[in-house]
XYZ file of C-alpha atoms in Angstrom:
352
model
C -33.753 20.012 1.798
C -36.283 18.328 -0.452
C -37.079 14.621 -0.892
C -37.203 14.402 -4.687
C -37.000 10.694 -5.528
C -37.545 7.206 -4.152
C -36.020 4.133 -5.787
C -37.554 0.759 -4.799
C -35.914 -2.668 -4.360
C -32.381 -1.317 -3.856
C -30.071 -3.790 -2.097
C -27.138 -1.400 -1.759
C -25.721 1.741 -3.347
C -22.751 4.077 -3.464
C -21.720 7.374 -4.981
C -18.734 6.986 -7.327
C -17.390 10.313 -8.553
C -20.564 12.140 -9.574
C -22.493 8.941 -10.340
C -25.140 7.163 -8.299
C -24.650 3.403 -8.632
C -26.994 0.866 -7.066
C -27.709 -2.859 -6.981
C -31.307 -3.706 -7.872
C -32.433 -7.327 -8.319
C -28.812 -8.414 -8.995
C -28.462 -5.738 -11.678
C -26.130 -2.732 -11.457
C -27.425 0.663 -12.589
C -25.303 3.780 -13.043
C -27.341 6.984 -13.144
C -30.388 4.951 -14.188
C -28.577 3.014 -16.927
C -28.102 -0.772 -16.710
C -24.357 -1.580 -16.884
C -23.996 -5.094 -15.346
C -26.199 -8.136 -14.655
C -26.048 -11.121 -12.283
C -23.991 -9.279 -9.660
C -23.725 -10.852 -6.195
C -22.314 -7.853 -4.316
C -19.946 -4.911 -4.640
C -17.446 -2.825 -2.711
C -16.105 0.693 -3.133
C -13.411 2.877 -1.572
C -12.298 6.198 -3.009
C -11.258 5.490 -6.601
C -11.832 1.740 -6.394
C -15.153 0.030 -7.196
C -15.519 -3.730 -7.677
C -18.566 -5.821 -8.562
C -18.550 -9.529 -7.757
C -20.209 -12.252 -9.793
C -20.124 -16.040 -10.108
C -18.394 -17.524 -13.130
C -17.710 -21.243 -13.544
C -17.940 -21.860 -9.794
C -15.472 -19.037 -9.094
C -16.158 -15.583 -7.733
C -14.622 -12.929 -9.994
C -14.483 -9.137 -9.793
C -15.331 -6.484 -12.358
C -13.647 -3.161 -11.723
C -15.168 0.203 -12.601
C -12.515 2.889 -12.899
C -12.809 6.678 -12.949
C -13.019 6.599 -16.761
C -16.158 4.423 -16.500
C -14.276 1.460 -17.974
C -15.168 -2.081 -16.827
C -12.200 -4.409 -16.265
C -12.530 -8.067 -15.300
C -10.286 -9.693 -12.669
C -10.225 -13.430 -12.029
C -9.872 -12.938 -8.279
C -12.499 -11.669 -5.832
C -11.265 -8.204 -4.839
C -12.586 -6.008 -2.055
C -12.026 -2.282 -2.579
C -10.904 -1.980 1.049
C -7.749 -3.982 0.301
C -6.677 -1.776 -2.629
C -4.030 0.925 -2.672
C -2.688 2.713 -5.729
C -2.775 -0.020 -8.420
C -2.395 -3.022 -6.139
C -4.611 -5.268 -4.043
C -3.558 -7.158 -0.921
C -5.284 -10.560 -1.022
C -5.701 -13.241 1.609
C -6.261 -16.388 -0.429
C -5.963 -20.147 0.072
C -7.416 -20.265 3.571
C -6.458 -23.477 5.406
C -9.304 -24.477 7.723
C -7.098 -26.930 9.600
C -4.363 -24.457 10.553
C -6.693 -21.435 10.325
C -4.114 -19.485 8.370
C -4.001 -17.594 5.081
C -1.512 -17.277 2.299
C -1.130 -13.646 1.298
C -0.615 -12.257 -2.189
C -0.035 -8.889 -3.820
C -2.130 -8.469 -6.966
C -1.239 -5.861 -9.591
C -4.451 -4.374 -10.990
C -2.756 -3.105 -14.155
C -0.986 -6.191 -15.500
C -3.117 -8.632 -13.401
C -0.049 -10.464 -12.080
C -0.081 -12.029 -8.633
C 2.874 -12.487 -6.286
C 2.989 -14.411 -3.022
C 4.073 -12.396 0.024
C 6.493 -14.257 2.273
C 7.360 -13.798 5.942
C 4.035 -12.311 7.017
C 2.355 -13.556 10.184
C -0.148 -15.792 8.419
C -2.617 -15.779 11.312
C -3.006 -12.001 11.174
C -6.276 -11.927 9.270
C -7.499 -8.595 10.678
C -5.557 -5.911 8.855
C -5.600 -2.381 7.506
C -3.533 -1.443 4.467
C -1.889 1.988 4.505
C 0.772 1.916 1.791
C 3.511 0.818 2.219
C 2.466 -0.778 5.511
C 0.014 -3.488 6.534
C -1.103 -3.040 10.128
C -2.596 -6.148 11.664
C -3.966 -7.671 14.814
C -3.801 -11.382 15.456
C -6.925 -13.500 15.465
C -7.260 -13.333 19.256
C -6.719 -9.551 18.938
C -4.019 -9.599 21.636
C -1.117 -8.565 19.373
C -0.630 -5.682 16.978
C 2.069 -5.328 14.356
C 3.336 -3.535 11.263
C 4.382 -5.428 8.133
C 6.408 -3.462 5.569
C 5.182 -4.585 2.156
C 8.114 -3.524 -0.114
C 10.739 -5.356 1.995
C 8.358 -8.084 3.244
C 9.536 -7.650 6.821
C 7.727 -7.124 10.110
C 8.887 -3.781 11.505
C 7.389 -4.402 14.914
C 4.905 -6.569 16.795
C 4.015 -6.739 20.462
C 1.239 -7.651 22.855
C -1.294 -4.895 23.441
C -1.220 -5.911 27.115
C 2.122 -4.081 27.317
C 0.133 -0.879 26.782
C -2.431 -1.665 29.459
C -5.223 -3.076 27.281
C -6.642 -6.572 26.987
C -7.029 -6.525 23.202
C -7.076 -4.340 20.108
C -10.710 -3.669 19.281
C -10.159 -1.507 16.191
C -7.402 -0.184 13.916
C -8.587 3.249 12.792
C -5.816 4.207 10.381
C -2.700 6.306 9.843
C -2.598 10.058 10.463
C 0.747 11.421 9.290
C 3.274 9.149 11.018
C 0.822 8.051 13.709
C -1.183 4.822 13.746
C -4.384 5.268 15.789
C -5.964 2.208 17.426
C -8.666 1.518 20.004
C -7.693 -0.706 22.921
C -10.197 -2.642 25.060
C -9.292 -2.459 28.770
C -12.369 -4.040 30.353
C -16.144 -3.822 29.985
C -17.168 -0.224 29.182
C -13.555 0.950 29.469
C -11.416 1.732 26.426
C -8.298 3.641 25.489
C -7.343 5.538 22.350
C -3.708 5.103 21.326
C -1.359 6.840 18.915
C 1.610 4.659 17.868
C 4.651 5.634 15.826
C 4.334 3.997 12.410
C 8.035 3.113 12.154
C 8.774 1.934 15.683
C 5.426 1.179 17.312
C 6.353 3.487 20.199
C 3.432 5.056 22.048
C 3.206 8.732 21.029
C 0.052 9.553 22.946
C -2.639 7.803 24.941
C -6.111 8.687 26.213
C -7.149 6.264 28.909
C -10.465 5.968 30.749
C -11.743 9.396 29.725
C -14.564 8.170 27.545
C -17.588 8.679 29.746
C -20.286 11.337 29.835
C -21.864 12.482 33.079
C -25.550 13.373 33.203
C -27.595 14.028 36.358
C -24.857 12.501 38.511
C -24.606 9.266 36.483
C -21.722 8.224 34.273
C -22.668 6.906 30.859
C -19.921 4.787 29.268
C -18.670 5.573 25.790
C -17.757 2.288 24.107
C -15.835 3.766 21.177
C -17.874 1.446 18.962
C -18.950 4.277 16.648
C -15.647 6.107 16.422
C -14.938 7.449 12.917
C -11.589 8.051 11.197
C -11.795 11.193 9.069
C -8.682 10.727 6.958
C -9.528 13.772 4.833
C -8.996 16.238 7.688
C -6.714 14.063 9.802
C -9.181 13.873 12.679
C -10.883 11.194 14.727
C -14.582 11.852 15.404
C -16.573 10.433 18.304
C -20.312 10.944 18.649
C -21.598 8.520 21.253
C -23.508 8.431 24.546
C -24.126 12.156 24.449
C -20.491 13.081 23.777
C -19.362 14.794 20.583
C -15.592 15.075 20.346
C -12.883 15.470 17.739
C -9.243 14.482 18.161
C -6.225 15.345 16.071
C -5.086 11.940 14.854
C -1.373 12.741 14.669
C -0.956 14.330 18.108
C -3.988 13.034 20.005
C -4.947 16.594 20.975
C -8.601 16.917 21.968
C -9.938 19.625 19.674
C -13.564 19.441 20.788
C -15.479 17.830 23.663
C -19.176 18.682 23.906
C -21.895 17.224 26.101
C -24.788 17.091 23.659
C -27.318 16.611 26.462
C -26.751 20.164 27.662
C -28.409 21.433 24.504
C -30.578 18.658 22.981
C -30.360 18.576 19.218
C -33.592 18.980 17.284
C -34.694 19.908 13.798
C -38.303 20.844 13.161
C -40.535 18.409 15.059
C -37.808 15.759 15.405
C -35.302 15.386 18.231
C -32.101 13.381 18.014
C -31.348 10.563 20.454
C -27.692 11.140 21.334
C -27.386 7.566 22.665
C -28.094 5.957 19.311
C -26.044 7.858 16.791
C -23.999 6.318 14.002
C -21.626 8.304 11.764
C -21.991 7.019 8.211
C -19.876 9.571 6.368
C -18.130 12.895 6.958
C -16.391 15.729 5.153
C -14.689 18.921 6.310
C -17.955 20.652 7.212
C -20.527 17.970 7.943
C -21.242 14.637 9.599
C -23.841 12.475 7.840
C -25.538 10.086 10.220
C -28.370 7.788 11.181
C -29.949 8.095 14.619
C -32.875 7.019 16.734
C -35.667 9.556 17.095
C -37.779 9.389 20.274
C -41.273 8.155 19.458
C -40.240 6.710 16.093
C -38.028 3.756 17.013
C -34.453 2.600 16.639
C -32.410 4.226 13.852
C -35.457 5.693 12.162
C -33.865 9.054 11.355
C -31.081 10.351 9.139
C -29.542 13.776 9.045
C -26.685 16.220 8.685
C -24.664 17.730 11.551
C -22.610 20.892 11.013
C -19.083 20.501 12.422
C -18.484 24.250 12.329
C -21.565 25.365 14.268
C -22.083 22.122 16.281
C -25.756 22.132 15.309
C -28.135 19.965 13.328
C -28.741 21.188 9.791
C -31.192 18.487 8.824
C -33.050 15.547 10.369
C -35.771 13.448 8.779
C -37.648 10.319 9.809
C -38.115 7.630 7.180
C -41.782 6.629 6.993
C -43.588 3.939 5.028
C -46.586 4.687 2.804
C -48.896 4.026 5.743
C -46.926 6.422 7.954
C -44.992 3.905 10.039
C -41.284 4.535 10.757
C -38.720 2.379 8.954
C -35.248 1.752 10.325
C -32.038 2.530 8.446
C -29.151 0.072 8.188
C -25.529 0.898 9.037
C -23.478 2.730 6.426
C -26.561 3.414 4.321
C -26.338 7.191 4.419
C -24.174 9.060 1.887
C -23.925 12.597 0.551
C -22.501 14.760 -2.193
C -22.578 18.540 -2.410
C -25.884 18.310 -4.289
C -27.623 15.189 -2.934
C -28.303 13.312 0.309
C -28.976 9.566 0.057
C -30.663 7.305 2.620
C -31.384 3.587 2.100
C -33.984 2.189 4.490
C -34.335 -1.438 5.599
C -37.237 -1.992 3.199
C -34.804 -1.383 0.314
C -36.120 2.028 -0.687
C -33.496 4.630 -1.549
C -34.526 8.160 -0.548
C -32.751 10.897 -2.512
C -32.868 14.446 -1.164
C -31.920 17.592 -2.996
C -29.612 19.673 -0.774
C -30.954 23.178 -1.210
């Protein structure tokens, strides 16, 4: 691994296809070429990339598609709410009633249609075509709204499953919806629900704790990662590395990292402060704290096949001081490894 390039003043970045795209001083560059100006922010997911800018007091979106075409939309669109050629929008927020009106927006013909019958207070949602899974604002209920028929297939209180609230909706694995339930402080459950009926298919309750030297260290499930590509759920927290099969809930791997501390060269990984930023079939790309260098000062690559570190580097300033790395600011392709530090410098490594 070789650090080959540093780009300064980068607010955010992503890899879109084979292109590196970053925001620098409100300008968007694609592979070093200026393509857009006066951009406020952007979002990307799989084949969807949207750049947001202010026009006549309205926030609009400019879409970049896989053909490198730029298409303007008059609505602010987040890539996370897109599926196929549609976007699920929560517009017209009423501050008095604290509810939304929901719309389906066609990205091809740019037509918008109001969605009726949805629980308008369900502002926390995850779109998995043709379903919209949601939790209510107080996070006590979970439900499934079927978009084509505009009907709620099921909704019930998470308390019926033994949890106080839904802390996270991870996604759909086959016909199984996987969610994290909060039981009480430091105690969580992982649930697999049938997409059609909401019936509990599997449940892991109160197993998320690692024991070291006679003490139990709670695993909060705050850094759990949904690997939709391989159909697995990855957990790397408080010294525990585990992988679950999302559809069945089977525990495929459960390793106490403390039994064999992970190190690469002169750096050692802190298994208590580990954040998965990205993953593919072979690797986990992460940020972590490195003892002696401060909180989230390191970034690296973990091999899921060998359960070993393949790379770990500490980000240092020009005067040799460690610089922390923000969440979700580590990405990778087969050729490159990208790390954006909190001083807005993008470090680009060549994966040898």
